[in-house]
Amino acid sequence: MKTERTVILPWLLSASLALAQTFVPRAGPDPALGQAEYDRFCPSQNGTIKTLSPSSSVVVHCDAIPRLPVLGDREWTASMEDCGLWCENMGTACMASFWDPRDGACYWSGAQAVEPRTKYVSLVQMTSLDSCDKEKEQCFKAKAQCLNDKAACLKAKGECEKREQTCLRDKKNCEGREQTCLRDKKNCEAREASLRRDLQARNREIARFRERTPCM
Ligand SMILES: *[C@@H]1O[C@H](CO)[C@@H](O)[C@H](O)[C@H]1NC(C)=O
Protein backbone atom coordinates (compact mmCIF):
# COMPACT_ATOMS: atom_id res chain seq x y z
CA MET A 1 0.00 0.00 0.00
CA LYS A 2 2.71 2.44 1.01
CA THR A 3 4.76 1.89 -2.15
CA GLU A 4 1.68 2.34 -4.35
CA ARG A 5 0.90 5.74 -2.91
CA THR A 6 4.43 7.03 -3.46
CA VAL A 7 4.17 5.98 -7.10
CA ILE A 8 0.69 7.41 -7.72
CA LEU A 9 1.28 10.80 -6.08
CA PRO A 10 4.01 12.11 -8.44
CA TRP A 11 2.01 10.77 -11.37
CA LEU A 12 -1.10 12.72 -10.31
CA LEU A 13 0.99 15.81 -9.80
CA SER A 14 2.54 15.69 -13.27
CA ALA A 15 -0.84 14.89 -14.85
CA SER A 16 -2.48 17.95 -13.32
CA LEU A 17 0.49 20.09 -14.33
CA ALA A 18 0.17 18.86 -17.90
CA LEU A 19 -3.55 19.75 -17.93
CA ALA A 20 -3.05 23.35 -16.81
CA GLN A 21 -0.94 24.84 -19.58
CA THR A 22 1.05 27.43 -17.70
CA PHE A 23 2.80 30.42 -19.18
CA VAL A 24 6.52 31.01 -18.87
CA PRO A 25 7.33 34.23 -16.95
CA ARG A 26 10.17 36.55 -17.80
CA ALA A 27 12.36 38.86 -15.68
CA GLY A 28 11.21 42.29 -16.92
CA PRO A 29 11.03 44.77 -19.82
CA ASP A 30 12.54 43.59 -23.11
CA PRO A 31 11.97 46.00 -26.03
CA ALA A 32 13.63 43.67 -28.57
CA LEU A 33 11.37 40.75 -27.64
CA GLY A 34 8.38 43.10 -27.48
CA GLN A 35 8.91 44.24 -31.05
CA ALA A 36 9.89 40.78 -32.34
CA GLU A 37 6.68 39.25 -30.96
CA TYR A 38 4.65 42.10 -32.46
CA ASP A 39 6.28 41.51 -35.86
CA ARG A 40 5.68 37.74 -35.57
CA PHE A 41 1.93 38.35 -35.20
CA CYS A 42 1.30 41.60 -37.08
CA PRO A 43 0.06 42.07 -39.64
CA SER A 44 0.19 38.44 -40.82
CA GLN A 45 -2.12 37.05 -38.10
CA ASN A 46 -4.37 40.07 -37.74
CA GLY A 47 -7.97 38.89 -37.32
CA THR A 48 -7.10 35.20 -37.13
CA ILE A 49 -7.97 32.68 -34.43
CA LYS A 50 -4.93 31.21 -32.73
CA THR A 51 -4.97 28.03 -30.64
CA LEU A 52 -2.79 28.37 -27.54
CA SER A 53 -3.59 25.06 -25.84
CA PRO A 54 -6.19 22.29 -26.24
CA SER A 55 -8.60 24.39 -24.15
CA SER A 56 -7.66 27.89 -25.22
CA SER A 57 -7.99 29.89 -28.43
CA VAL A 58 -7.74 33.63 -28.93
CA VAL A 59 -8.65 36.09 -31.65
CA VAL A 60 -5.63 38.18 -32.60
CA HIS A 61 -6.19 41.92 -33.14
CA CYS A 62 -3.28 44.03 -34.36
CA ASP A 63 -3.19 47.69 -33.37
CA ALA A 64 -6.08 47.42 -30.90
CA ILE A 65 -6.56 47.23 -27.13
CA PRO A 66 -9.49 46.00 -25.07
CA ARG A 67 -12.05 48.68 -24.34
CA LEU A 68 -11.51 48.40 -20.57
CA PRO A 69 -7.82 47.68 -20.16
CA VAL A 70 -6.37 46.97 -16.75
CA LEU A 71 -3.03 48.63 -17.27
CA GLY A 72 -2.00 48.25 -13.65
CA ASP A 73 -1.90 44.48 -13.66
CA ARG A 74 1.00 43.40 -15.77
CA GLU A 75 2.97 40.23 -16.36
CA TRP A 76 6.19 39.60 -18.22
CA THR A 77 5.76 36.51 -20.35
CA ALA A 78 8.23 34.72 -22.61
CA SER A 79 6.02 35.01 -25.69
CA MET A 80 2.76 36.34 -27.10
CA GLU A 81 1.23 32.88 -26.69
CA ASP A 82 2.16 32.91 -23.01
CA CYS A 83 0.49 36.32 -22.68
CA GLY A 84 -2.75 34.64 -23.85
CA LEU A 85 -2.25 31.65 -21.55
CA TRP A 86 -1.65 33.93 -18.55
CA CYS A 87 -5.08 35.47 -19.18
CA GLU A 88 -6.71 32.09 -19.66
CA ASN A 89 -5.25 30.78 -16.41
CA MET A 90 -6.88 33.70 -14.57
CA GLY A 91 -10.31 32.25 -15.32
CA THR A 92 -13.44 34.08 -16.42
CA ALA A 93 -12.30 37.43 -14.96
CA CYS A 94 -9.81 37.79 -17.81
CA MET A 95 -11.46 38.09 -21.20
CA ALA A 96 -8.50 39.42 -23.15
CA SER A 97 -4.85 40.24 -22.74
CA PHE A 98 -2.74 42.57 -24.76
CA TRP A 99 0.92 43.01 -25.61
CA ASP A 100 2.88 46.25 -25.65
CA PRO A 101 5.72 45.95 -28.20
CA ARG A 102 7.65 48.82 -26.59
CA ASP A 103 8.67 46.71 -23.60
CA GLY A 104 6.99 43.34 -24.16
CA ALA A 105 4.58 43.84 -21.26
CA CYS A 106 1.42 41.72 -21.10
CA TYR A 107 -1.71 43.30 -19.56
CA TRP A 108 -5.06 41.74 -18.87
CA SER A 109 -8.58 43.00 -19.36
CA GLY A 110 -12.07 42.14 -18.17
CA ALA A 111 -13.54 43.27 -21.50
CA GLN A 112 -13.40 41.42 -24.79
CA ALA A 113 -14.44 44.33 -27.03
CA VAL A 114 -11.40 45.99 -28.58
CA GLU A 115 -10.86 49.47 -29.96
CA PRO A 116 -8.17 50.77 -32.33
CA ARG A 117 -4.90 51.84 -30.74
CA THR A 118 -1.63 51.74 -32.62
CA LYS A 119 1.11 49.29 -31.73
CA TYR A 120 -0.64 46.87 -29.41
CA VAL A 121 -1.67 43.27 -29.94
CA SER A 122 -4.92 42.19 -28.32
CA LEU A 123 -5.64 38.53 -27.69
CA VAL A 124 -9.35 38.03 -27.02
CA GLN A 125 -10.16 34.73 -25.35
CA MET A 126 -12.61 32.75 -27.49
CA THR A 127 -14.26 31.49 -24.29
CA SER A 128 -15.19 35.10 -23.47
CA LEU A 129 -17.13 35.50 -26.71
CA ASP A 130 -20.79 34.52 -27.05
CA SER A 131 -21.86 32.43 -30.04
CA CYS A 132 -22.78 35.54 -32.05
CA ASP A 133 -19.34 37.07 -31.48
CA LYS A 134 -17.72 33.75 -32.37
CA GLU A 135 -19.67 33.65 -35.60
CA LYS A 136 -18.59 37.19 -36.30
CA GLU A 137 -14.95 36.23 -35.76
CA GLN A 138 -15.34 33.25 -38.09
CA CYS A 139 -16.92 35.58 -40.67
CA PHE A 140 -14.06 38.02 -40.27
CA LYS A 141 -11.60 35.19 -40.81
CA ALA A 142 -13.54 33.87 -43.83
CA LYS A 143 -13.65 37.38 -45.28
CA ALA A 144 -9.87 37.75 -44.88
CA GLN A 145 -9.43 34.37 -46.60
CA CYS A 146 -11.75 35.50 -49.42
CA LEU A 147 -9.76 38.70 -49.91
CA ASN A 148 -6.55 36.65 -50.06
CA ASP A 149 -8.11 34.27 -52.58
CA LYS A 150 -9.37 37.19 -54.64
CA ALA A 151 -5.90 38.75 -54.72
CA ALA A 152 -4.39 35.42 -55.82
CA CYS A 153 -7.08 35.10 -58.52
CA LEU A 154 -6.43 38.58 -59.85
CA LYS A 155 -2.72 37.86 -59.99
CA ALA A 156 -3.30 34.59 -61.86
CA LYS A 157 -5.70 36.37 -64.22
CA GLY A 158 -3.07 39.06 -64.91
CA GLU A 159 -0.51 36.39 -65.74
CA CYS A 160 -3.00 34.65 -68.03
CA GLU A 161 -3.75 37.85 -69.88
CA LYS A 162 -0.04 38.52 -70.33
CA ARG A 163 0.42 35.01 -71.74
CA GLU A 164 -2.58 35.55 -74.00
CA GLN A 165 -1.01 38.77 -75.34
CA THR A 166 2.22 36.91 -76.09
CA CYS A 167 0.24 34.15 -77.81
CA LEU A 168 -1.68 36.64 -79.94
CA ARG A 169 1.59 38.34 -80.94
CA ASP A 170 3.13 34.98 -81.83
CA LYS A 171 0.00 34.06 -83.79
CA LYS A 172 0.17 37.31 -85.77
CA ASN A 173 3.85 36.70 -86.56
CA CYS A 174 2.97 33.17 -87.68
CA GLU A 175 0.19 34.43 -89.90
CA GLY A 176 2.58 37.00 -91.42
CA ARG A 177 5.10 34.26 -92.17
CA GLU A 178 2.31 32.09 -93.63
CA GLN A 179 1.28 34.92 -95.98
CA THR A 180 4.89 35.30 -97.19
CA CYS A 181 5.10 31.53 -97.70
CA LEU A 182 1.87 31.48 -99.71
CA ARG A 183 3.11 34.39 -101.86
CA ASP A 184 6.44 32.63 -102.45
CA LYS A 185 4.58 29.42 -103.33
CA LYS A 186 2.39 31.28 -105.85
CA ASN A 187 5.48 32.85 -107.47
CA CYS A 188 7.12 29.43 -107.65
CA GLU A 189 4.05 27.90 -109.27
CA ALA A 190 3.85 30.73 -111.83
CA ARG A 191 7.52 30.27 -112.64
CA GLU A 192 7.06 26.51 -112.91
CA ALA A 193 4.12 27.02 -115.33
CA SER A 194 6.16 29.43 -117.48
CA LEU A 195 9.11 27.03 -117.55
CA ARG A 196 6.76 24.22 -118.56
CA ARG A 197 5.39 26.39 -121.37
CA ASP A 198 8.96 27.12 -122.54
CA LEU A 199 9.80 23.43 -122.41
CA GLN A 200 6.75 22.52 -124.48
CA ALA A 201 7.64 25.19 -127.06
CA ARG A 202 11.20 23.83 -127.29
CA ASN A 203 9.90 20.26 -127.63
CA ARG A 204 7.63 21.36 -130.42
CA GLU A 205 10.59 23.10 -132.12
CA ILE A 206 12.69 19.93 -131.83
CA ALA A 207 9.86 17.86 -133.35
CA ARG A 208 9.53 20.28 -136.27
CA PHE A 209 13.30 20.23 -136.79
CA ARG A 210 13.26 16.43 -136.91
CA GLU A 211 10.46 16.42 -139.47
CA ARG A 212 12.45 18.73 -141.71
CA THR A 213 15.67 16.67 -141.47
CA PRO A 214 14.48 13.06 -141.94
CA CYS A 215 18.05 11.65 -142.42
CA MET A 216 18.95 12.11 -138.79
C1 LIG B 1 -5.81 44.81 -38.26
O1 LIG B 1 -7.14 44.75 -38.73
C2 LIG B 1 -7.93 45.87 -38.33
C3 LIG B 1 -9.35 45.61 -38.78
O2 LIG B 1 -9.42 45.29 -40.13
C4 LIG B 1 -7.34 47.14 -38.94
O3 LIG B 1 -8.08 48.25 -38.53
C5 LIG B 1 -5.90 47.27 -38.49
O4 LIG B 1 -5.30 48.39 -39.11
C6 LIG B 1 -5.10 46.03 -38.83
N1 LIG B 1 -3.75 46.14 -38.29
C7 LIG B 1 -2.65 45.87 -39.01
C8 LIG B 1 -1.35 46.05 -38.33
O5 LIG B 1 -2.69 45.48 -40.17
Tab-separated table of N, CA and C in Angstrom, residues 13-108:
chain	number	residue	atom	x	y	z
A	13	LEU	N	0.466	14.456	-9.792
A	13	LEU	CA	0.992	15.808	-9.803
A	13	LEU	C	1.387	16.231	-11.220
A	14	SER	N	2.088	15.347	-11.930
A	14	SER	CA	2.543	15.690	-13.269
A	14	SER	C	1.361	15.747	-14.239
A	15	ALA	N	0.338	14.885	-13.981
A	15	ALA	CA	-0.845	14.892	-14.854
A	15	ALA	C	-1.594	16.206	-14.722
A	16	SER	N	-1.747	16.700	-13.508
A	16	SER	CA	-2.484	17.952	-13.323
A	16	SER	C	-1.674	19.129	-13.857
A	17	LEU	N	-0.361	19.031	-13.785
A	17	LEU	CA	0.494	20.088	-14.328
A	17	LEU	C	0.365	20.138	-15.838
A	18	ALA	N	0.267	18.929	-16.450
A	18	ALA	CA	0.165	18.858	-17.898
A	18	ALA	C	-1.171	19.428	-18.368
A	19	LEU	N	-2.224	19.259	-17.554
A	19	LEU	CA	-3.551	19.746	-17.930
A	19	LEU	C	-3.587	21.268	-17.929
A	20	ALA	N	-3.045	21.897	-16.889
A	20	ALA	CA	-3.050	23.347	-16.812
A	20	ALA	C	-1.822	23.873	-17.541
A	21	GLN	N	-2.043	24.290	-18.788
A	21	GLN	CA	-0.939	24.844	-19.580
A	21	GLN	C	-0.527	26.163	-18.952
A	22	THR	N	0.649	26.189	-18.353
A	22	THR	CA	1.047	27.432	-17.702
A	22	THR	C	1.949	28.241	-18.613
A	23	PHE	N	1.954	29.541	-18.379
A	23	PHE	CA	2.802	30.420	-19.179
A	23	PHE	C	4.187	30.475	-18.552
A	24	VAL	N	5.153	30.871	-19.371
A	24	VAL	CA	6.519	31.011	-18.871
A	24	VAL	C	6.769	32.488	-18.558
A	25	PRO	N	7.073	32.822	-17.282
A	25	PRO	CA	7.326	34.227	-16.950
A	25	PRO	C	8.730	34.662	-17.353
A	26	ARG	N	8.912	35.950	-17.395
A	26	ARG	CA	10.172	36.551	-17.799
A	26	ARG	C	10.588	37.549	-16.719
A	27	ALA	N	11.848	37.988	-16.756
A	27	ALA	CA	12.355	38.863	-15.677
A	27	ALA	C	11.756	40.264	-15.701
A	28	GLY	N	11.667	40.898	-16.882
A	28	GLY	CA	11.206	42.287	-16.920
A	28	GLY	C	11.156	42.823	-18.332
A	29	PRO	N	11.156	44.167	-18.494
A	29	PRO	CA	11.032	44.772	-19.823
A	29	PRO	C	12.080	44.256	-20.809
A	30	ASP	N	11.650	44.067	-22.053
A	30	ASP	CA	12.545	43.589	-23.106
A	30	ASP	C	12.030	44.131	-24.438
A	31	PRO	N	12.475	45.362	-24.801
A	31	PRO	CA	11.970	45.996	-26.028
A	31	PRO	C	12.192	45.146	-27.281
A	32	ALA	N	13.346	44.466	-27.366
A	32	ALA	CA	13.634	43.673	-28.571
A	32	ALA	C	12.622	42.541	-28.715
A	33	LEU	N	12.357	41.837	-27.613
A	33	LEU	CA	11.372	40.751	-27.640
A	33	LEU	C	9.982	41.312	-27.918
A	34	GLY	N	9.691	42.470	-27.281
A	34	GLY	CA	8.382	43.097	-27.481
A	34	GLY	C	8.100	43.345	-28.949
A	35	GLN	N	9.080	43.920	-29.642
A	35	GLN	CA	8.913	44.238	-31.053
A	35	GLN	C	8.908	42.964	-31.899
A	36	ALA	N	9.799	42.027	-31.563
A	36	ALA	CA	9.895	40.777	-32.340
A	36	ALA	C	8.572	40.012	-32.283
A	37	GLU	N	7.951	39.964	-31.103
A	37	GLU	CA	6.684	39.255	-30.965
A	37	GLU	C	5.578	39.986	-31.727
A	38	TYR	N	5.626	41.314	-31.694
A	38	TYR	CA	4.652	42.102	-32.455
A	38	TYR	C	4.787	41.769	-33.947
A	39	ASP	N	6.027	41.781	-34.437
A	39	ASP	CA	6.277	41.506	-35.861
A	39	ASP	C	5.890	40.082	-36.236
A	40	ARG	N	6.019	39.145	-35.288
A	40	ARG	CA	5.682	37.741	-35.565
A	40	ARG	C	4.174	37.605	-35.772
A	41	PHE	N	3.393	38.472	-35.118
A	41	PHE	CA	1.931	38.353	-35.201
A	41	PHE	C	1.295	39.361	-36.159
A	42	CYS	N	1.933	40.513	-36.313
A	42	CYS	CA	1.296	41.595	-37.079
A	42	CYS	C	2.124	41.997	-38.276
A	43	PRO	N	1.511	42.201	-39.441
A	43	PRO	CA	0.062	42.073	-39.642
A	43	PRO	C	-0.401	40.681	-40.088
A	44	SER	N	0.531	39.710	-40.181
A	44	SER	CA	0.195	38.436	-40.817
A	44	SER	C	-0.954	37.696	-40.125
A	45	GLN	N	-1.085	37.827	-38.795
A	45	GLN	CA	-2.118	37.051	-38.104
A	45	GLN	C	-3.270	37.920	-37.621
A	46	ASN	N	-3.307	39.142	-38.127
A	46	ASN	CA	-4.373	40.072	-37.739
A	46	ASN	C	-5.747	39.472	-38.075
A	47	GLY	N	-6.612	39.390	-37.088
A	47	GLY	CA	-7.966	38.892	-37.317
A	47	GLY	C	-8.091	37.382	-37.358
A	48	THR	N	-7.016	36.671	-37.075
A	48	THR	CA	-7.100	35.205	-37.134
A	48	THR	C	-7.319	34.630	-35.730
A	49	ILE	N	-7.768	33.379	-35.700
A	49	ILE	CA	-7.966	32.682	-34.426
A	49	ILE	C	-6.740	31.814	-34.187
A	50	LYS	N	-6.135	31.968	-33.034
A	50	LYS	CA	-4.928	31.211	-32.730
A	50	LYS	C	-5.177	30.285	-31.553
A	51	THR	N	-4.811	29.010	-31.713
A	51	THR	CA	-4.969	28.030	-30.641
A	51	THR	C	-3.725	28.053	-29.768
A	52	LEU	N	-3.927	28.290	-28.463
A	52	LEU	CA	-2.791	28.365	-27.540
A	52	LEU	C	-2.572	27.052	-26.812
A	53	SER	N	-3.663	26.350	-26.523
A	53	SER	CA	-3.593	25.061	-25.837
A	53	SER	C	-4.868	24.314	-26.218
A	54	PRO	N	-4.970	23.019	-25.856
A	54	PRO	CA	-6.193	22.289	-26.237
A	54	PRO	C	-7.471	22.976	-25.757
A	55	SER	N	-7.379	23.781	-24.688
A	55	SER	CA	-8.601	24.387	-24.146
A	55	SER	C	-8.667	25.887	-24.388
A	56	SER	N	-7.697	26.437	-25.093
A	56	SER	CA	-7.659	27.894	-25.223
A	56	SER	C	-7.341	28.368	-26.641
A	57	SER	N	-8.234	29.223	-27.156
A	57	SER	CA	-7.988	29.892	-28.432
A	57	SER	C	-8.250	31.375	-28.238
A	58	VAL	N	-7.531	32.185	-29.005
A	58	VAL	CA	-7.743	33.628	-28.927
A	58	VAL	C	-7.902	34.197	-30.331
A	59	VAL	N	-8.590	35.346	-30.396
A	59	VAL	CA	-8.647	36.094	-31.646
A	59	VAL	C	-7.565	37.164	-31.561
A	60	VAL	N	-6.736	37.219	-32.588
A	60	VAL	CA	-5.635	38.180	-32.602
A	60	VAL	C	-6.101	39.484	-33.253
A	61	HIS	N	-5.882	40.595	-32.572
A	61	HIS	CA	-6.187	41.916	-33.144
A	61	HIS	C	-4.917	42.756	-33.121
A	62	CYS	N	-4.467	43.166	-34.302
A	62	CYS	CA	-3.281	44.031	-34.359
A	62	CYS	C	-3.714	45.485	-34.249
A	63	ASP	N	-2.925	46.263	-33.539
A	63	ASP	CA	-3.192	47.691	-33.365
A	63	ASP	C	-4.564	47.933	-32.752
A	64	ALA	N	-4.823	47.251	-31.642
A	64	ALA	CA	-6.077	47.419	-30.899
A	64	ALA	C	-5.815	47.045	-29.447
A	65	ILE	N	-6.611	47.633	-28.548
A	65	ILE	CA	-6.557	47.234	-27.134
A	65	ILE	C	-7.978	46.997	-26.650
A	66	PRO	N	-8.143	46.208	-25.605
A	66	PRO	CA	-9.486	45.997	-25.073
A	66	PRO	C	-10.082	47.320	-24.609
A	67	ARG	N	-11.392	47.413	-24.675
A	67	ARG	CA	-12.052	48.679	-24.344
A	67	ARG	C	-11.832	49.069	-22.879
A	68	LEU	N	-11.740	48.097	-21.993
A	68	LEU	CA	-11.506	48.402	-20.572
A	68	LEU	C	-10.203	47.747	-20.121
A	69	PRO	N	-9.088	48.313	-20.535
A	69	PRO	CA	-7.818	47.680	-20.164
A	69	PRO	C	-7.514	47.830	-18.682
A	70	VAL	N	-6.823	46.854	-18.136
A	70	VAL	CA	-6.371	46.974	-16.749
A	70	VAL	C	-4.865	47.139	-16.828
A	71	LEU	N	-4.453	48.373	-17.015
A	71	LEU	CA	-3.031	48.628	-17.267
A	71	LEU	C	-2.169	48.400	-16.034
A	72	GLY	N	-2.786	48.423	-14.863
A	72	GLY	CA	-1.998	48.252	-13.649
A	72	GLY	C	-1.496	46.834	-13.460
A	73	ASP	N	-2.274	45.862	-13.922
A	73	ASP	CA	-1.899	44.480	-13.663
A	73	ASP	C	-1.154	43.900	-14.849
A	74	ARG	N	0.115	43.729	-14.661
A	74	ARG	CA	0.998	43.402	-15.765
A	74	ARG	C	1.789	42.138	-15.452
A	75	GLU	N	2.119	41.412	-16.508
A	75	GLU	CA	2.973	40.235	-16.357
A	75	GLU	C	4.016	40.278	-17.456
A	76	TRP	N	5.168	39.719	-17.179
A	76	TRP	CA	6.194	39.599	-18.221
A	76	TRP	C	6.187	38.137	-18.650
A	77	THR	N	5.818	37.898	-19.884
A	77	THR	CA	5.762	36.511	-20.352
A	77	THR	C	6.783	36.308	-21.469
A	78	ALA	N	7.152	35.045	-21.653
A	78	ALA	CA	8.225	34.721	-22.605
A	78	ALA	C	7.798	34.901	-24.055
A	79	SER	N	6.483	34.901	-24.303
A	79	SER	CA	6.022	35.012	-25.692
A	79	SER	C	4.600	35.562	-25.719
A	80	MET	N	4.143	35.881	-26.914
A	80	MET	CA	2.765	36.343	-27.103
A	80	MET	C	1.782	35.251	-26.685
A	81	GLU	N	2.101	33.995	-27.051
A	81	GLU	CA	1.230	32.878	-26.688
A	81	GLU	C	1.077	32.800	-25.167
A	82	ASP	N	2.195	32.976	-24.467
A	82	ASP	CA	2.159	32.912	-23.010
A	82	ASP	C	1.328	34.049	-22.421
A	83	CYS	N	1.312	35.189	-23.127
A	83	CYS	CA	0.489	36.319	-22.682
A	83	CYS	C	-0.991	35.911	-22.725
A	84	GLY	N	-1.367	35.145	-23.758
A	84	GLY	CA	-2.747	34.642	-23.853
A	84	GLY	C	-3.037	33.588	-22.793
A	85	LEU	N	-2.055	32.724	-22.543
A	85	LEU	CA	-2.246	31.655	-21.546
A	85	LEU	C	-2.345	32.227	-20.130
A	86	TRP	N	-1.608	33.275	-19.878
A	86	TRP	CA	-1.652	33.928	-18.553
A	86	TRP	C	-3.084	34.387	-18.285
A	87	CYS	N	-3.700	34.996	-19.308
A	87	CYS	CA	-5.079	35.465	-19.179
A	87	CYS	C	-6.024	34.283	-18.980
A	88	GLU	N	-5.819	33.241	-19.759
A	88	GLU	CA	-6.714	32.087	-19.661
A	88	GLU	C	-6.639	31.452	-18.268
A	89	ASN	N	-5.436	31.393	-17.735
A	89	ASN	CA	-5.247	30.784	-16.414
A	89	ASN	C	-5.943	31.568	-15.309
A	90	MET	N	-6.226	32.858	-15.568
A	90	MET	CA	-6.882	33.701	-14.567
A	90	MET	C	-8.350	33.335	-14.399
A	91	GLY	N	-8.889	32.628	-15.388
A	91	GLY	CA	-10.308	32.255	-15.320
A	91	GLY	C	-11.178	33.274	-16.026
A	92	THR	N	-12.481	33.268	-15.663
A	92	THR	CA	-13.440	34.081	-16.420
A	92	THR	C	-13.219	35.585	-16.243
A	93	ALA	N	-12.526	35.994	-15.171
A	93	ALA	CA	-12.295	37.430	-14.957
A	93	ALA	C	-11.541	38.034	-16.135
A	94	CYS	N	-10.606	37.272	-16.685
A	94	CYS	CA	-9.814	37.785	-17.808
A	94	CYS	C	-10.461	37.380	-19.123
A	95	MET	N	-10.829	38.362	-19.916
A	95	MET	CA	-11.455	38.090	-21.204
A	95	MET	C	-10.497	38.327	-22.360
A	96	ALA	N	-9.486	39.132	-22.103
A	96	ALA	CA	-8.497	39.415	-23.149
A	96	ALA	C	-7.201	39.866	-22.497
A	97	SER	N	-6.108	39.672	-23.198
A	97	SER	CA	-4.846	40.239	-22.736
A	97	SER	C	-4.250	40.976	-23.923
A	98	PHE	N	-3.347	41.850	-23.647
A	98	PHE	CA	-2.737	42.570	-24.760
A	98	PHE	C	-1.270	42.843	-24.508
A	99	TRP	N	-0.543	42.976	-25.608
A	99	TRP	CA	0.918	43.012	-25.613
A	99	TRP	C	1.378	44.386	-26.058
A	100	ASP	N	2.299	44.963	-25.294
A	100	ASP	CA	2.882	46.255	-25.653
A	100	ASP	C	4.265	46.000	-26.259
A	101	PRO	N	4.425	46.255	-27.557
A	101	PRO	CA	5.722	45.946	-28.203
A	101	PRO	C	6.878	46.810	-27.707
A	102	ARG	N	6.566	47.927	-27.029
A	102	ARG	CA	7.651	48.820	-26.594
A	102	ARG	C	8.510	48.191	-25.501
A	103	ASP	N	7.888	47.362	-24.653
A	103	ASP	CA	8.673	46.707	-23.597
A	103	ASP	C	8.329	45.224	-23.433
A	104	GLY	N	7.369	44.752	-24.246
A	104	GLY	CA	6.987	43.342	-24.159
A	104	GLY	C	6.129	43.041	-22.945
A	105	ALA	N	5.439	44.059	-22.415
A	105	ALA	CA	4.576	43.837	-21.259
A	105	ALA	C	3.259	43.212	-21.695
A	106	CYS	N	2.717	42.355	-20.830
A	106	CYS	CA	1.425	41.724	-21.105
A	106	CYS	C	0.430	42.215	-20.042
A	107	TYR	N	-0.683	42.804	-20.479
A	107	TYR	CA	-1.712	43.301	-19.563
A	107	TYR	C	-2.969	42.479	-19.743
A	108	TRP	N	-3.815	42.483	-18.737
A	108	TRP	CA	-5.060	41.742	-18.869
A	108	TRP	C	-6.238	42.687	-18.848
